Each structure stands twice: as C-alpha cells, then as structure tokens.
Short mmCIF file of C-alpha atoms in Angstrom, two decimals:
data_model
loop_
_atom_site.label_atom_id
_atom_site.label_comp_id
_atom_site.label_asym_id
_atom_site.label_seq_id
_atom_site.Cartn_x
_atom_site.Cartn_y
_atom_site.Cartn_z
CA UNK Y 645 14.00 -21.09 -3.29
CA UNK Y 646 15.76 -17.79 -3.73
CA UNK Y 647 18.06 -16.83 -1.04
CA UNK Y 648 16.42 -15.20 1.94
CA UNK Y 649 17.89 -11.95 3.19
CA UNK Y 650 18.55 -11.65 6.85
CA UNK Y 651 15.33 -9.64 8.12
CA UNK Y 652 16.03 -6.60 10.34
CA UNK Y 653 15.44 -7.05 13.77
CA UNK Y 654 12.84 -4.87 15.48
CA UNK Y 655 12.66 -4.63 19.56
CA UNK Y 656 8.68 -4.11 20.01
CA UNK Y 657 9.56 -3.40 23.98
CA UNK Y 658 10.73 -0.06 22.78
CA UNK Y 659 7.50 0.70 20.96
CA UNK Y 660 4.90 2.86 22.61
CA UNK Y 661 1.47 2.02 21.45
CA UNK Y 662 -1.83 2.64 23.07
CA UNK Y 663 -4.97 0.18 22.94
CA UNK Y 664 -6.73 2.35 20.31
CA UNK Y 665 -3.74 2.58 18.03
CA UNK Y 666 -3.22 -1.09 18.52
CA UNK Y 667 -6.54 -1.97 17.53
CA UNK Y 668 -6.80 0.64 14.74
CA UNK Y 669 -3.68 -0.97 13.14
CA UNK Y 670 -5.15 -4.52 13.37
CA UNK Y 671 -8.48 -3.63 11.98
CA UNK Y 672 -6.88 -1.77 8.88
CA UNK Y 673 -4.79 -5.05 8.22
CA UNK Y 674 -8.02 -7.09 8.65
CA UNK Y 675 -9.85 -4.87 6.45
CA UNK Y 676 -7.25 -5.31 3.57
CA UNK Y 677 -6.80 -9.14 4.14
CA UNK Y 678 -10.65 -9.91 4.18
CA UNK Y 679 -11.23 -7.43 1.39
CA UNK Y 680 -8.69 -9.20 -0.92
CA UNK Y 681 -10.02 -12.57 -0.06
CA UNK Y 682 -13.62 -11.38 -1.15
CA UNK Y 683 -12.13 -9.88 -4.16
CA UNK Y 684 -10.67 -13.48 -5.29
CA UNK Y 685 -14.20 -15.01 -4.63
CA UNK Y 686 -15.99 -12.37 -6.68
CA UNK Y 687 -13.32 -12.64 -9.48
CA UNK Y 688 -13.82 -16.42 -9.82
CA UNK Y 689 -17.50 -15.94 -9.59
CA UNK Y 690 -17.16 -13.52 -12.59
CA UNK Y 691 -17.96 -10.38 -11.02
CA UNK Y 692 -14.97 -8.84 -11.90
CA UNK Y 693 -13.06 -8.32 -14.94
CA UNK Y 694 -9.21 -7.96 -16.26
CA UNK Y 695 -6.41 -8.39 -14.14
CA UNK Y 696 -6.71 -8.26 -10.59
CA UNK Y 697 -3.78 -8.20 -8.33
CA UNK Y 698 -3.98 -9.14 -4.49
CA UNK Y 699 -2.19 -7.64 -1.49
CA UNK Y 700 -2.51 -10.61 0.90
CA UNK Y 701 0.48 -10.80 3.25
CA UNK Y 702 1.70 -7.27 2.70
CA UNK Y 703 -0.79 -5.60 4.64
CA UNK Y 704 1.85 -4.42 7.25
CA UNK Y 705 3.27 -2.22 4.83
CA UNK Y 706 -0.01 -0.47 3.84
CA UNK Y 707 -1.16 -0.07 7.25
CA UNK Y 708 2.23 0.77 9.01
CA UNK Y 709 2.93 3.66 6.48
CA UNK Y 710 -0.60 5.33 5.66
CA UNK Y 711 -1.44 5.24 9.43
CA UNK Y 712 1.78 7.07 10.50
CA UNK Y 713 0.75 9.80 8.33
CA UNK Y 714 -2.51 11.72 8.13
CA UNK Y 715 -5.09 9.97 6.35
CA UNK Y 716 -7.03 12.22 4.21
CA UNK Y 717 -4.54 14.94 4.40
CA UNK Y 718 -1.36 13.51 3.34
CA UNK Y 719 -0.95 12.07 -0.32
CA UNK Y 720 -0.56 8.42 -1.12
CA UNK Y 721 0.68 7.26 -4.63
CA UNK Y 722 -0.20 3.31 -5.59
CA UNK Y 723 0.70 0.90 -8.09
CA UNK Y 724 -1.46 -1.77 -9.89
CA UNK Y 725 -1.78 -3.56 -6.46
CA UNK Y 726 -3.57 -0.60 -5.20
CA UNK Y 727 -7.06 -1.72 -3.43
CA UNK Y 728 -5.60 -1.95 0.10
CA UNK Y 729 -3.63 1.37 -0.21
CA UNK Y 730 -6.89 2.74 -1.18
CA UNK Y 731 -8.46 1.41 1.92
CA UNK Y 732 -5.61 2.38 4.34
CA UNK Y 733 -6.07 5.92 2.89
CA UNK Y 734 -9.67 5.95 4.08
CA UNK Y 735 -11.49 5.22 0.69
CA UNK Y 736 -14.67 3.39 1.97
CA UNK Y 737 -14.90 -0.27 1.14
CA UNK Y 738 -18.02 0.09 -0.73
CA UNK Y 739 -16.83 2.50 -3.18
CA UNK Y 740 -13.62 0.29 -3.67
CA UNK Y 741 -15.68 -2.95 -4.39
CA UNK Y 742 -17.90 -0.99 -6.49
CA UNK Y 743 -15.07 0.03 -8.69
CA UNK Y 744 -13.83 -3.51 -8.96
CA UNK Y 745 -17.31 -4.01 -10.47
CA UNK Y 746 -17.12 -1.52 -12.71
CA UNK Y 747 -20.08 0.44 -11.30
CA UNK Y 748 -20.85 4.25 -11.36
CA UNK Y 749 -20.65 4.62 -7.45
CA UNK Y 750 -16.86 3.37 -7.63
CA UNK Y 751 -14.24 5.63 -6.27
CA UNK Y 752 -13.25 6.09 -10.13
CA UNK Y 753 -16.52 6.10 -11.28
CA UNK Y 754 -16.44 2.86 -12.66
CA UNK Y 755 -13.78 3.61 -15.11
CA UNK Y 756 -10.55 2.60 -13.45
CA UNK Y 757 -11.33 -1.02 -12.35
CA UNK Y 758 -8.61 -2.72 -10.20
CA UNK Y 759 -5.53 -0.94 -11.11
CA UNK Y 760 -6.54 2.75 -11.35
CA UNK Y 761 -8.07 3.35 -8.07
CA UNK Y 762 -8.40 7.11 -7.34
CA UNK Y 763 -10.06 9.75 -4.75
CA UNK Y 764 -9.30 13.32 -4.60
CA UNK Y 765 -11.05 13.49 -1.38
CA UNK Y 766 -8.89 11.02 0.35
CA UNK Y 767 -5.47 12.15 -1.27
CA UNK Y 768 -5.29 9.11 -3.19
CA UNK Y 769 -3.37 9.75 -6.65
CA UNK Y 770 -4.20 6.76 -8.14
CA UNK Y 771 -3.14 3.17 -8.93
CA UNK Y 772 -1.06 2.62 -12.09
CA UNK Y 773 -0.94 0.00 -14.58
CA UNK Y 774 2.56 0.60 -15.97
CA UNK Y 775 5.77 -0.24 -13.42
CA UNK Y 776 7.01 2.83 -11.61
CA UNK Y 777 4.57 5.21 -13.53
CA UNK Y 778 3.49 6.72 -10.08
CA UNK Y 779 6.90 7.33 -8.79
CA UNK Y 780 7.10 10.78 -10.72
CA UNK Y 781 3.28 11.76 -10.15
CA UNK Y 782 4.04 11.38 -6.59
CA UNK Y 783 6.91 13.64 -6.69
CA UNK Y 784 5.03 16.25 -8.30
CA UNK Y 785 2.57 16.02 -5.37
CA UNK Y 786 5.49 16.50 -3.08
CA UNK Y 787 6.82 19.42 -5.25
CA UNK Y 788 3.63 21.32 -4.97
CA UNK Y 789 3.65 21.08 -1.24
CA UNK Y 790 6.97 22.35 -0.83
CA UNK Y 791 6.29 25.12 -3.46
CA UNK Y 792 2.99 26.48 -1.59
CA UNK Y 793 4.90 26.66 1.60
CA UNK Y 794 8.27 28.30 0.53
CA UNK Y 795 7.22 30.20 -2.54
CA UNK Y 796 3.29 31.11 -1.83
CA UNK Y 797 4.07 31.17 2.07
CA UNK Y 798 1.06 28.79 2.77
CA UNK Y 799 2.10 27.81 6.38
CA UNK Y 800 -0.64 25.04 6.04
CA UNK Y 801 1.23 23.30 3.27
CA UNK Y 802 3.17 20.61 5.41
CA UNK Y 803 1.50 17.52 3.56
CA UNK Y 804 3.74 14.42 3.08
CA UNK Y 805 3.58 12.12 -0.01
CA UNK Y 806 3.93 8.15 0.47
CA UNK Y 807 5.11 6.55 -3.04
CA UNK Y 808 4.56 2.91 -3.14
CA UNK Y 809 6.14 0.58 -5.71
CA UNK Y 810 7.49 -3.00 -6.05
CA UNK Y 811 11.17 -4.19 -6.34
CA UNK Y 812 10.86 -4.36 -9.95
CA UNK Y 813 10.32 -0.68 -10.12
CA UNK Y 814 13.59 0.07 -8.68
CA UNK Y 815 15.20 -1.16 -11.97
CA UNK Y 816 13.28 1.61 -13.97
CA UNK Y 817 14.76 4.79 -15.05
CA UNK Y 818 11.85 6.75 -13.47
CA UNK Y 819 12.95 5.47 -10.06
CA UNK Y 820 16.59 7.10 -10.49
CA UNK Y 821 15.37 10.27 -12.24
CA UNK Y 822 12.97 10.89 -9.52
CA UNK Y 823 14.87 9.94 -6.62
CA UNK Y 824 17.42 12.41 -7.90
CA UNK Y 825 15.35 15.34 -8.24
CA UNK Y 826 13.47 14.59 -5.10
CA UNK Y 827 17.02 14.67 -3.09
CA UNK Y 828 17.99 17.78 -4.74
CA UNK Y 829 14.75 19.68 -3.94
CA UNK Y 830 14.44 17.95 -0.39
CA UNK Y 831 10.94 16.85 -1.30
CA UNK Y 832 8.59 15.75 1.67
CA UNK Y 833 7.99 12.23 0.20
CA UNK Y 834 8.39 8.61 1.41
CA UNK Y 835 9.54 6.34 -1.35
CA UNK Y 836 8.18 2.79 -0.16
CA UNK Y 837 9.68 -0.33 -1.85
CA UNK Y 838 7.46 -3.06 -1.39
CA UNK Y 839 9.98 -5.80 -1.92
CA UNK Y 840 8.00 -9.13 -2.21
CA UNK Y 841 10.99 -11.08 -3.89
CA UNK Y 842 9.15 -11.14 -7.33
CA UNK Y 843 8.60 -8.94 -10.17
CA UNK Y 844 5.69 -11.07 -11.88
CA UNK Y 845 7.55 -14.12 -12.19
CA UNK Y 846 11.36 -13.08 -12.07
CA UNK Y 847 13.08 -13.26 -8.90
CA UNK Y 848 14.42 -9.99 -7.67
CA UNK Y 849 18.23 -11.31 -7.01
CA UNK Y 850 17.89 -12.37 -10.68
CA UNK Y 851 16.88 -9.07 -11.97
CA UNK Y 852 18.99 -6.47 -10.19
CA UNK Y 853 22.85 -6.08 -9.59
CA UNK Y 854 22.28 -4.67 -6.16
CA UNK Y 855 19.67 -6.71 -4.39
CA UNK Y 856 19.55 -4.34 -1.25
CA UNK Y 857 17.54 -1.49 -2.69
CA UNK Y 858 17.80 0.91 0.38
CA UNK Y 859 21.40 1.02 -0.35
CA UNK Y 860 20.60 2.78 -3.76
CA UNK Y 861 19.63 5.96 -1.31
CA UNK Y 862 23.26 6.64 -0.65
CA UNK Y 863 23.54 7.61 -4.52
CA UNK Y 864 21.32 10.51 -3.74
CA UNK Y 865 22.55 11.47 -0.51
CA UNK Y 866 19.38 10.29 0.90
CA UNK Y 867 18.23 8.39 4.06
CA UNK Y 868 17.79 4.81 3.32
CA UNK Y 869 16.61 2.12 5.56
CA UNK Y 870 15.30 -1.56 5.32
CA UNK Y 871 12.54 -2.50 7.51
CA UNK Y 872 10.66 -6.17 8.13
CA UNK Y 873 7.64 -5.54 6.14
CA UNK Y 874 5.80 -8.32 8.15
CA UNK Y 875 6.01 -6.52 11.32
CA UNK Y 876 3.47 -3.54 11.22
CA UNK Y 877 5.16 -1.81 14.32
CA UNK Y 878 8.21 -1.95 12.54
CA UNK Y 879 7.03 -0.31 9.57
CA UNK Y 880 5.28 2.28 11.42
CA UNK Y 881 8.15 3.01 13.53
CA UNK Y 882 10.33 3.73 10.49
CA UNK Y 883 7.53 5.45 8.78
CA UNK Y 884 7.15 7.86 11.81
CA UNK Y 885 10.76 8.82 11.51
CA UNK Y 886 10.47 9.66 7.94
CA UNK Y 887 7.45 11.27 7.91
CA UNK Y 888 8.71 13.43 10.77
CA UNK Y 889 12.02 14.52 8.70
CA UNK Y 890 9.70 15.08 5.66
CA UNK Y 891 7.56 17.55 7.63
CA UNK Y 892 10.48 19.21 8.88
CA UNK Y 893 11.87 20.04 5.63
CA UNK Y 894 14.64 17.53 5.77
CA UNK Y 895 13.99 15.53 2.31
CA UNK Y 896 12.97 12.23 1.12
CA UNK Y 897 13.45 8.81 2.49
CA UNK Y 898 13.92 5.39 0.74
CA UNK Y 899 12.20 2.81 2.85
CA UNK Y 900 12.76 -1.07 1.62
CA UNK Y 901 10.06 -3.22 3.37
CA UNK Y 902 11.00 -6.86 2.98
CA UNK Y 903 7.45 -8.56 2.51
CA UNK Y 904 5.69 -11.26 0.62
CA UNK Y 905 2.30 -11.64 -1.28
CA UNK Y 906 0.48 -14.84 -0.24
CA UNK Y 907 -1.12 -15.19 -3.59
CA UNK Y 908 0.21 -15.20 -7.10
CA UNK Y 909 1.18 -11.93 -9.08
CA UNK Y 910 -2.55 -11.69 -10.13
CA UNK Y 911 -5.52 -13.97 -9.93
CA UNK Y 912 -4.68 -15.34 -13.34
CA UNK Y 913 -1.22 -16.49 -12.39
CA UNK Y 914 -0.97 -20.17 -11.69
CA UNK Y 915 1.85 -19.18 -9.18
CA UNK Y 916 4.18 -22.07 -10.44
CA UNK Y 917 7.48 -20.18 -10.27
CA UNK Y 918 7.71 -20.09 -6.31
CA UNK Y 919 8.76 -22.85 -4.06
CA UNK Y 920 6.58 -24.38 -1.55
CA UNK Y 921 9.46 -23.96 1.12
CA UNK Y 922 9.53 -20.31 0.29
CA UNK Y 923 6.06 -19.68 0.66
CA UNK Y 924 5.93 -21.60 4.02
CA UNK Y 925 8.61 -19.76 5.34
CA UNK Y 926 6.54 -16.54 4.52
CA UNK Y 927 3.31 -17.90 5.51
CA UNK Y 928 4.60 -18.12 8.92
CA UNK Y 929 5.45 -14.71 9.16
CA UNK Y 930 1.88 -13.60 8.69
CA UNK Y 931 1.74 -9.90 9.88
CA UNK Y 932 -2.08 -9.88 11.11
CA UNK Y 933 -1.38 -12.98 13.15
CA UNK Y 934 1.72 -11.50 14.51
CA UNK Y 935 -0.19 -8.12 15.51
CA UNK Y 936 -2.88 -9.97 17.36
CA UNK Y 937 -0.41 -12.19 19.41
CA UNK Y 938 1.39 -9.14 20.42
CA UNK Y 939 -1.69 -7.30 21.25
CA UNK Y 940 -2.81 -9.98 23.36
CA UNK Y 941 0.56 -10.40 25.10
CA UNK Y 942 0.63 -6.94 26.03
CA UNK Y 943 -2.86 -7.08 27.40
CA UNK Y 944 -3.90 -4.41 24.71
CA UNK Y 945 -6.81 -6.64 23.51
CA UNK Y 946 -8.28 -10.00 24.37
CA UNK Y 947 -9.13 -13.04 22.00
CA UNK Y 948 -12.67 -11.81 21.95
CA UNK Y 949 -12.09 -8.31 21.16
CA UNK Y 950 -9.76 -9.56 18.22
CA UNK Y 951 -12.70 -11.89 16.92
CA UNK Y 952 -15.05 -9.07 17.32
CA UNK Y 953 -13.17 -6.80 14.95
CA UNK Y 954 -12.96 -9.73 12.50
CA UNK Y 955 -16.78 -10.32 12.44
CA UNK Y 956 -17.35 -6.59 12.12
CA UNK Y 957 -15.15 -6.38 9.10
CA UNK Y 958 -16.33 -9.20 7.53
CA UNK Y 959 -19.96 -7.68 7.77
CA UNK Y 960 -18.63 -4.41 6.29
CA UNK Y 961 -17.37 -6.18 3.29
CA UNK Y 962 -20.43 -8.17 2.85
CA UNK Y 963 -22.21 -4.90 2.93
CA UNK Y 964 -19.66 -3.53 0.36
CA UNK Y 965 -20.63 -6.45 -2.10
CA UNK Y 966 -24.38 -5.80 -1.93
CA UNK Y 967 -23.56 -1.86 -2.44
CA UNK Y 968 -21.49 -3.05 -5.60
CA UNK Y 969 -23.90 -5.30 -7.01
CA UNK Y 970 -26.90 -3.12 -6.67
CA UNK Y 971 -25.21 -0.11 -7.80
CA UNK Y 972 -25.79 1.17 -11.33
CA UNK Y 973 -23.52 0.68 -14.32
CA UNK Y 974 -22.01 3.92 -15.80
CA UNK Y 975 -24.51 5.62 -18.33
CA UNK Y 976 -22.94 5.19 -21.92
CA UNK Y 977 -23.98 8.64 -22.62
CA UNK Y 978 -21.16 9.76 -19.86
CA UNK Y 979 -18.48 7.73 -21.95
CA UNK Y 980 -16.51 11.05 -22.29
CA UNK Y 981 -16.81 12.52 -18.82
CA UNK Y 982 -13.94 12.53 -16.26
CA UNK Y 983 -11.22 12.43 -19.28
CA UNK Y 984 -10.16 15.72 -17.69
CA UNK Y 985 -10.72 17.02 -14.26
CA UNK Y 986 -14.34 18.39 -13.78
CA UNK Y 987 -16.44 19.64 -10.86
CA UNK Y 988 -19.57 17.51 -10.22
#
C-alpha cells in the first residue's frame, strides 16, 4: 500500500448550509455516481466503445467546486474523466449518455465520445484525452474574462474558470508554464488537482519529487491549499474562498483535493496495481455516504428524503439510456461538420 498522507481536517460545525443546499449537493453527487455505474453496465453490454474512464469516488470534488461557482456562467475545463464534470456543470444526463453512445443528440454531436465532452451552452470547455491538455485552454478562458473586464470595460465579465486535472498532470510542462502565466496576470482561475494517488498504474509518490502538489503554488507566489477530497463540504468551503478571490481580481488558486477512484483507471483496466487494504481504506470514506449521514444528523434531511433522491436520479438515468438508445446516429453526410465552430 502506498503511504497515505494525513488528510486535512475540516470542522463541519463551522459550515453554514441550508437544507436546499445540502440536498442539492447530495443530488449532484448521486447523479454522478449512478450515472457512472450505468456507464459501466452499458460498456460491458457493448453499447459504448473506446476507453471509458469513470469517476466513482471522486464526486465530492466535482460537486464541491462546481456548485460553489455559477453553473452555466462560469467555465469548467475537464480531463478524459469528464462525464461527472459535465453533469455538475449542468449538461443534461441524456445528452451526456447520448454522447457516450455516439449519437447525434449527444452534447458533442456524437463526435467526442467519452473523453471529449463539450457544451458551449453550459460553459464546459471540453474533456481532453491528453494529460494536462486542458490546463492552457482553461487559462485562455480566464484570460478572455480578464481582458473583457479590464480592457473592454465590460463590467459583466466576472466569470471564474475551474480547471480540473489529475496528479500525473502536475508533472507536465504545461502545468508549470500555465501556472506561471496565470500568477503573473492574476487570472480568475482555480487549478484543481484531483490527486487520486495513481496516474494510470503509476503511484504518485514514485513519480514526483514533491508529493504535496499544493506546495508548488509557492513557486508562483500563488495561494495553494490542500483539502479532503472525500468531504464535499470541505471542498465547497475551499472552493468558495478561491472563487471569491478570483472574482475580486486577486488571482488564481491551486487546490489539491486528496481523493480516490473506486474503479480502475478505465473500464479496460483490471486494477491489479492497487492493494486491497488501500482500496478498503478509501472505500470507507465514501463521500456520498458521508454527506447523507451529515444531513440526517443535522436534521436537514431524513432517510426517506435521501432514498427519494436516489430513486429520482435512477429514474433520470434510466430515461437517459432510453433517450440515447432511441437517438439517431450522426449522418455520414455531415462527417466534416463541426470541425470548426459554426452556428446551427
């Protein structure tokens, strides 16, 4: 078992959260979890093709960050593990599922598949197959916001960009180059490292000389913070502070969320590298179960409300599958459409 880091502590007693906010966080995480479970089922039934990377276990990071922003207004940039980021950003489950089925009704018109989710409407800047590829793209989005506000004097330009990537990307040159520029220009961006301990089959502490990624922020005179990525309330609190700084013109933040994927790297991964004891340690920290227990303890929800959300989301996902199965394939005559941006 790879050495475990001491997880940052978070005092939930200091958290102010309403019932509506708590249930929204829970619903968003359950949507991500049940959607990915259905993806596994559909993949093994031959409904999806290529590589499919699931997000099970990491839901607190996507929900905690994106729900601290303005979904539909602020920008989100993802990785090849992008389904749940898309859902948290507001892309309808049926459009995400249809994209995974390669159908014309998918959010990327059936051309992107699992690793290239995109939605201009929901400010989702894309999933990216190459490690760290989205980091400079996200910086570009943040730069245009700053440019519109400061140069074009557009007072409505106060959007923040969240850039998600894994621990393996933090060893990539684009990480260092982009963080340097973002700090120099004080871009309104959150760099969110989802440190799930493994870059495919390479253990994080075997691949990097400084395993505490958030400390690399100091090199750029940037705020850096670590957070328990299995606690959605902790992630939300850190994200809210970072978003407020970004909107106030105080520049970027590097957030390292310590999390864990409950499945292998992809659905083609036999997952033989990780030890049973390591998996059990993290399975016991399931972020969805943790939030449900908190909501019940704080009298913000009861067990029947929790079960009701679970049933509602399962029905939503079942409908998404029906939608995807009944949707048309892309027309071969439109093979060269959408290579460049165009109005429909």
